[in-house]
mmCIF file of C-alpha atoms and ligand atoms in Angstrom:
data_model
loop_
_atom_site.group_PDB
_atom_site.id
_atom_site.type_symbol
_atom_site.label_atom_id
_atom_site.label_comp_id
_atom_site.label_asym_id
_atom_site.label_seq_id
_atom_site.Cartn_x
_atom_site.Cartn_y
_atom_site.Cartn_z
ATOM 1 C CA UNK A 9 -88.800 -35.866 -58.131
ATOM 2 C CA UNK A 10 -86.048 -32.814 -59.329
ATOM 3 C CA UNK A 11 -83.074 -31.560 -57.133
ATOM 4 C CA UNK A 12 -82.618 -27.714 -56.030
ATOM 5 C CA UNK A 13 -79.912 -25.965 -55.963
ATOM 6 C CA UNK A 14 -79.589 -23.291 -53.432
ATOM 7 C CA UNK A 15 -76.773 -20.040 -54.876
ATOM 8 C CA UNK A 16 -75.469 -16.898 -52.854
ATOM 9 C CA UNK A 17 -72.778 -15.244 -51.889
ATOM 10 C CA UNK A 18 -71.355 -15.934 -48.451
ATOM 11 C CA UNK A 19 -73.399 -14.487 -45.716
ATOM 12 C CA UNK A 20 -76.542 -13.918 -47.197
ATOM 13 C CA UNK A 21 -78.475 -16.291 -45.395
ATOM 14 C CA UNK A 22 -78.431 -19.146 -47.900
ATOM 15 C CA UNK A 23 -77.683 -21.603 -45.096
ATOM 16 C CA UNK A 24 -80.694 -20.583 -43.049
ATOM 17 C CA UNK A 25 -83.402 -20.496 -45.946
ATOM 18 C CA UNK A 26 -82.091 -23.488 -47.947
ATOM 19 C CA UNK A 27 -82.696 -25.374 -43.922
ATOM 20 C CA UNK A 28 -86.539 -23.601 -44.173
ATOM 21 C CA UNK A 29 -86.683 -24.201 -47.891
ATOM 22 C CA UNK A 30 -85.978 -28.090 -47.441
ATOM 23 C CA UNK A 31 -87.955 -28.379 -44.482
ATOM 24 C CA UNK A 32 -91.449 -26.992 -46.074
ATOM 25 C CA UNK A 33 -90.914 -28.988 -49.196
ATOM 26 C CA UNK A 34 -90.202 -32.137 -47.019
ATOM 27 C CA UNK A 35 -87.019 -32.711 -48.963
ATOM 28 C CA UNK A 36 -83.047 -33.430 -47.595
ATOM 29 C CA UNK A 37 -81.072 -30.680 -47.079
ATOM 30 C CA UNK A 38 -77.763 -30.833 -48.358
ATOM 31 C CA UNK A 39 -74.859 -28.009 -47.159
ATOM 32 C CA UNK A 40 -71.389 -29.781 -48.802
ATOM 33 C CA UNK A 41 -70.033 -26.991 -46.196
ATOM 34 C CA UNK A 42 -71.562 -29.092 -43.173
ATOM 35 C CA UNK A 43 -70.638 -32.056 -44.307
ATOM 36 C CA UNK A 44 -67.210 -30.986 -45.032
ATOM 37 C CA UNK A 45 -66.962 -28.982 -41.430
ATOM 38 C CA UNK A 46 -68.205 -32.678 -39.908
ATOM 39 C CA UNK A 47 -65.649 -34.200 -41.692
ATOM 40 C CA UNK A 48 -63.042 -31.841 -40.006
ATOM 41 C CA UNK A 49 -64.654 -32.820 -36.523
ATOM 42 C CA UNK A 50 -64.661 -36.621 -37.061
ATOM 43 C CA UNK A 51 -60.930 -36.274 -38.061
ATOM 44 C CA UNK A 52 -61.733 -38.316 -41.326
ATOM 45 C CA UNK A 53 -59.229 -37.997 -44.196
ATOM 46 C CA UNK A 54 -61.301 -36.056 -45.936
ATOM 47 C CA UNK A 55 -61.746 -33.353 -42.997
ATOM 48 C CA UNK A 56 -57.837 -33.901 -42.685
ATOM 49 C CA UNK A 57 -57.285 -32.792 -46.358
ATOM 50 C CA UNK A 58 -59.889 -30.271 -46.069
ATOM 51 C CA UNK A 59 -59.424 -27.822 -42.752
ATOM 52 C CA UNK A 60 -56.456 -25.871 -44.306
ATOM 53 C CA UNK A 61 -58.125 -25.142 -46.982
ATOM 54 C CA UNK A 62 -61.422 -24.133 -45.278
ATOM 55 C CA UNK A 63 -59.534 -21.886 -43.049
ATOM 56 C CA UNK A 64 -58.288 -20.229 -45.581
ATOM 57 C CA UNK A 65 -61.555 -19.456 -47.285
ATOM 58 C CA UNK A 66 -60.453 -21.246 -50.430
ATOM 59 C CA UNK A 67 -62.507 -24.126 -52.555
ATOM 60 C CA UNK A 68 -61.762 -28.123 -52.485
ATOM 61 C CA UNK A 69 -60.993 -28.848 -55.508
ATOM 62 C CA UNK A 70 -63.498 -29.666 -58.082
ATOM 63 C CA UNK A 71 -62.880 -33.465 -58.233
ATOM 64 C CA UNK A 72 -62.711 -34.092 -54.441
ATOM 65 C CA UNK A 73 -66.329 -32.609 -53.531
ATOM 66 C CA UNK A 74 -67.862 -33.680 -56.626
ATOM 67 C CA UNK A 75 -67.488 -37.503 -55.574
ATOM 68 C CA UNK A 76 -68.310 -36.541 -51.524
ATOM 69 C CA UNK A 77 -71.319 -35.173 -53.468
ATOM 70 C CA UNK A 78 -72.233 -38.204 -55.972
ATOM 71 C CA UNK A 79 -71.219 -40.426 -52.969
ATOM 72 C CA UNK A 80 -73.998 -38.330 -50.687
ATOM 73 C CA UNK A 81 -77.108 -38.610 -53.584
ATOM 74 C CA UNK A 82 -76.741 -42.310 -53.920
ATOM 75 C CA UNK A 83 -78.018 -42.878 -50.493
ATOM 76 C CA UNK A 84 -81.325 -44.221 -49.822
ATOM 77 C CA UNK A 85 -82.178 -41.123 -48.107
ATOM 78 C CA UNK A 86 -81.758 -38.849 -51.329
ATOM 79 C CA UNK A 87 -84.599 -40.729 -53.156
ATOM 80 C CA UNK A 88 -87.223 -37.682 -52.566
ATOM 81 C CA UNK A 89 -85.297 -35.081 -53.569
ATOM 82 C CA UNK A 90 -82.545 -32.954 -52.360
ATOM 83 C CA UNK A 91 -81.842 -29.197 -51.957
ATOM 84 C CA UNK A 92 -78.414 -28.445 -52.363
ATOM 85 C CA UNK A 93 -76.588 -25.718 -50.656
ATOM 86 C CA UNK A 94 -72.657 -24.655 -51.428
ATOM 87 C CA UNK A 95 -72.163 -27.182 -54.241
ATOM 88 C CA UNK A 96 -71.855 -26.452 -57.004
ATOM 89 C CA UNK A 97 -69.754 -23.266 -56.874
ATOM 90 C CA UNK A 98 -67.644 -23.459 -60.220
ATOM 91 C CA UNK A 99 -68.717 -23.832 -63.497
ATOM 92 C CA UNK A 100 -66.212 -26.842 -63.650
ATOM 93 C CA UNK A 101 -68.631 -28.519 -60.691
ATOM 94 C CA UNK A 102 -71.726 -27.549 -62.481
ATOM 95 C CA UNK A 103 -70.837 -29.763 -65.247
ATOM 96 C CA UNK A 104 -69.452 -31.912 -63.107
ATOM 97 C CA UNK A 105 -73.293 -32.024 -61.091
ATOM 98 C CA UNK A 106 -75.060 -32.244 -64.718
ATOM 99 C CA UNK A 107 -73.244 -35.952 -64.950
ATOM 100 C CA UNK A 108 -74.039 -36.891 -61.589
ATOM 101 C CA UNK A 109 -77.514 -36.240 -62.060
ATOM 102 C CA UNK A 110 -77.682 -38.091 -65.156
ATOM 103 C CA UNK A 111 -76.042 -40.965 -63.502
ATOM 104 C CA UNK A 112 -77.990 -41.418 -60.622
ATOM 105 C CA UNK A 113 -81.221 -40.769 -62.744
ATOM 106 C CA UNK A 114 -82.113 -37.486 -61.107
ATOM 107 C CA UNK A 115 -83.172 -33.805 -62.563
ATOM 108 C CA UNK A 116 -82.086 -30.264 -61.646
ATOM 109 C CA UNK A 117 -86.041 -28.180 -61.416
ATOM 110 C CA UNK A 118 -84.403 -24.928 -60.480
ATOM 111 C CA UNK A 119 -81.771 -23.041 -58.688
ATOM 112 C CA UNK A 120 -82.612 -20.407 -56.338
ATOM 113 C CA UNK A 121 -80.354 -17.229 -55.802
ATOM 114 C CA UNK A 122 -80.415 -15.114 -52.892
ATOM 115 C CA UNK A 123 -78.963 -11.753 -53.899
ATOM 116 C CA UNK A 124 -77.651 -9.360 -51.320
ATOM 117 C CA UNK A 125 -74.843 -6.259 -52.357
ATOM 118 C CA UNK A 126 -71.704 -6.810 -51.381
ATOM 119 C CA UNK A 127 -71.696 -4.026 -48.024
ATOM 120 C CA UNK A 128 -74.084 -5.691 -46.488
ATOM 121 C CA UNK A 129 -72.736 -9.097 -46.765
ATOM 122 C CA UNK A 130 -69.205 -8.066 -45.240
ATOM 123 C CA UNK A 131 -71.284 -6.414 -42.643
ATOM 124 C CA UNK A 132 -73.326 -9.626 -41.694
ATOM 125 C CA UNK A 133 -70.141 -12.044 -41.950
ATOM 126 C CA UNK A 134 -68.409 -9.753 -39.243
ATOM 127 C CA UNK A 135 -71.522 -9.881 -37.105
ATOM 128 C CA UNK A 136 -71.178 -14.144 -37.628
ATOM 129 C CA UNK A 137 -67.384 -14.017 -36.675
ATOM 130 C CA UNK A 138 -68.533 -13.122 -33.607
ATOM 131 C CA UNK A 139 -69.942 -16.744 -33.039
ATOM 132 C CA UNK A 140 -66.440 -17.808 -33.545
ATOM 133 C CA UNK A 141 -65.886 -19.798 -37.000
ATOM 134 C CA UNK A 142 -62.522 -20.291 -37.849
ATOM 135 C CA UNK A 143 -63.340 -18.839 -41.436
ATOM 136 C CA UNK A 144 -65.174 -15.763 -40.479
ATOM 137 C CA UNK A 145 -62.298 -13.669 -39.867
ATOM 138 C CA UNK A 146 -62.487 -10.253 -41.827
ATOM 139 C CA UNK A 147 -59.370 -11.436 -44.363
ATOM 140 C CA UNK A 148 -60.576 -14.744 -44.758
ATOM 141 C CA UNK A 149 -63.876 -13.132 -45.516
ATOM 142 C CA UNK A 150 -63.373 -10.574 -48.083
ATOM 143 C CA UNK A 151 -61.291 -13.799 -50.038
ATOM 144 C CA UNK A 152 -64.521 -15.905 -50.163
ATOM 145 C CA UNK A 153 -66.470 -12.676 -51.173
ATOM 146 C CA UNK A 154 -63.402 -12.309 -54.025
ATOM 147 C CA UNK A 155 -63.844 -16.469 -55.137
ATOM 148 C CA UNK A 156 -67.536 -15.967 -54.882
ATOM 149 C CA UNK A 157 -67.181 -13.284 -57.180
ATOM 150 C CA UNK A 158 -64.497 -14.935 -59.562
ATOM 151 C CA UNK A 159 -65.485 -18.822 -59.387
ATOM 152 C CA UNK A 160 -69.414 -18.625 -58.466
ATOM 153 C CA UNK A 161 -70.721 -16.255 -59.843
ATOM 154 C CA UNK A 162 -70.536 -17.249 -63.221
ATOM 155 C CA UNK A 163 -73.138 -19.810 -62.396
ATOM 156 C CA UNK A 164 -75.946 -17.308 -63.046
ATOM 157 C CA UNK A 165 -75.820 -17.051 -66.156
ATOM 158 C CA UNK A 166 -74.653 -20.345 -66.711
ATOM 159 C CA UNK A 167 -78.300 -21.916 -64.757
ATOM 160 C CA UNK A 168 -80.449 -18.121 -66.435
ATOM 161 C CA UNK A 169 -79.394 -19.400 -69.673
ATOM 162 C CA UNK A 170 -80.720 -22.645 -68.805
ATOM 163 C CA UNK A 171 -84.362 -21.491 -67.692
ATOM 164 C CA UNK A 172 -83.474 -22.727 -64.466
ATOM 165 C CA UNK A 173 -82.606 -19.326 -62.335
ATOM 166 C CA UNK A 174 -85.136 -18.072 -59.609
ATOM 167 C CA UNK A 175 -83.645 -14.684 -58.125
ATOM 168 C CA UNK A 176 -85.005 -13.893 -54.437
ATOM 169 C CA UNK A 177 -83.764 -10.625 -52.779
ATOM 170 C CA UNK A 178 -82.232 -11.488 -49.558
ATOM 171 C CA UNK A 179 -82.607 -8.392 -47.691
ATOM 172 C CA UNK A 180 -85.120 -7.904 -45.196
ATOM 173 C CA UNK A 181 -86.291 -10.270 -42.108
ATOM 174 C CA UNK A 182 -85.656 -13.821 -42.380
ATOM 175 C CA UNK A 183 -89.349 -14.551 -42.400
ATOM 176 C CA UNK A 184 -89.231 -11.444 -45.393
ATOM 177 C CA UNK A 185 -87.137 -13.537 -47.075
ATOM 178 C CA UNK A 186 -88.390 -16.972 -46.677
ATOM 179 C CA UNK A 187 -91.440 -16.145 -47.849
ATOM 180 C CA UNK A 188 -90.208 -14.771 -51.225
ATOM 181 C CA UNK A 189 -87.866 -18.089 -51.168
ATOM 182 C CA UNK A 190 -91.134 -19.796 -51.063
ATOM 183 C CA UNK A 191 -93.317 -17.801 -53.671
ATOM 184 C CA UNK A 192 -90.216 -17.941 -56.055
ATOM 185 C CA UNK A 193 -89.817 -21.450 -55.719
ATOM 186 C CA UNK A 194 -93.696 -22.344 -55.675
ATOM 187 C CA UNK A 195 -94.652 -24.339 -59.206
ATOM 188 C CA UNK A 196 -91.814 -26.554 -59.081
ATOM 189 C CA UNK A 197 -92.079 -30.167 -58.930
ATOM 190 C CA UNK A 198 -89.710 -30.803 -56.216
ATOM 191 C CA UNK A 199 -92.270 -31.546 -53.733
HETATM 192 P P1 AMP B 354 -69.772 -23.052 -46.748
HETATM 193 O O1 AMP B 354 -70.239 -23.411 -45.370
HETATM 194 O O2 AMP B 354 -70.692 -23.520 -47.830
HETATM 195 O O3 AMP B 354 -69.435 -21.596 -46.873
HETATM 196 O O4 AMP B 354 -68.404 -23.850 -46.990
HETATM 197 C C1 AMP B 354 -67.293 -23.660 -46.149
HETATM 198 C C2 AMP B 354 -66.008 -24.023 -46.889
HETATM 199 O O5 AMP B 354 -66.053 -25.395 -47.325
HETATM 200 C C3 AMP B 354 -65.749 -23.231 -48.168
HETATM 201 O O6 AMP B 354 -65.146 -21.986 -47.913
HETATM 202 C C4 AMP B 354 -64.816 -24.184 -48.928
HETATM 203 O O7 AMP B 354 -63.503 -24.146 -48.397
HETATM 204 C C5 AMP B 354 -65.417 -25.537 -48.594
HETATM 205 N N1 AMP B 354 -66.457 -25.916 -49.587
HETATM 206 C C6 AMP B 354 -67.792 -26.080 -49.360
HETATM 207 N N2 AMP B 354 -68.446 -26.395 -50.495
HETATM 208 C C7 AMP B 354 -67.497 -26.439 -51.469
HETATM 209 C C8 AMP B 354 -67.535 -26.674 -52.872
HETATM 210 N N3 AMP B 354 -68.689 -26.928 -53.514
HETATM 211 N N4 AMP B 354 -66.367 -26.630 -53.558
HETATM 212 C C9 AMP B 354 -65.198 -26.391 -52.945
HETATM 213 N N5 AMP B 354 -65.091 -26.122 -51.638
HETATM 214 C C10 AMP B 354 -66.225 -26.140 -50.885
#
């Protein structure tokens, strides 16, 4: 049993394939954005602490999603593997990940990165707004395209140093892309 990661940039579909990607390898899918945007909903203290910052496209810090993450992979539930999507997005949290893993006993097989330029990710986020998310608003946009750039993006060379980094190119159809998703990720012993 090994973990996935799922890495993109906002708006390039990660969301939707790491749902398919989970689903056809029968494992959990885990979107720390979800759980944090339920969290908001439910009114707990950690959606109270978190909407601001959500709305403003910025990150939780690295200590408060780390533990909603190590609390999340102790559950019974996690046992056959998960596929993580939006954690970790600093290098800080993938360290912080490495221990958690450890901890609970569990292994990273690979990290999958859907790669999509950077005009045709605005382009698609403006097309989402439309549906309404509080985030999704073209300044609040281009700022999580700017921290993707600053904060996550270091984690490709970080995980391609590591042997660990399968890059899938995200343009095209969804079914396009899942398929590649699928192929790229094929071999791994996540199953
Ligand atoms: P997402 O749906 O993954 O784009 O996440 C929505 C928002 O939740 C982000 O813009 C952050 O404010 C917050 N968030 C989600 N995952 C993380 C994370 N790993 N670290 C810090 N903040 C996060």
């Amino acid at each position: 049993m090994s973990d996935l990661v799922f890495l993109g940039p906002p708006g390039a579909g990660k969301g939707t394939q790491a749902k398919r990607l989970a689903a056809a390898r029968g494992v959990l899918h885990i979107s720390t954005g979800d759980m944090l945007r339920a969290a908001v909903a439910a009114g707990t203290p950690l959606g109270l602490k978190a909407k601001a910052i959500m709305d403003s496209g910025k990150l939780l810090s690295d200590d408060v999603i780390a533990a909603v993450v190590e609390e999340r992979l102790a559950q019974d539930d996690c046992s056959a593997g998960v596929l993580l999507d939006g954690f970790p997005r600093t290098l800080v949290q993938a360290e912080l990940l490495s221990g958690i893993l450890d901890r609970l006993g569990r292994t990273l097989g690979h990290v999958a990165l859907l790669e999509v330029p950077n005009d045709e990710l605005e382009r698609r986020m403006l097309e989402r707004a439309k549906e309404g998310r509080a985030d999704d608003t073209p300044e609040v946009i281009r700022r999580r395209l700017e921290i993707y750039a600053e904060e996550t993006a270091p984690l490709i060379g970080y995980y391609d140093e590591r042997g660990l980094l399968r890059r899938i190119d995200g343009l095209g159809s969804i079914d396009e892309v899942t398929e590649r998703v699928r192929s790229a990720t094929d071999g791994d012993s996540a199953a």
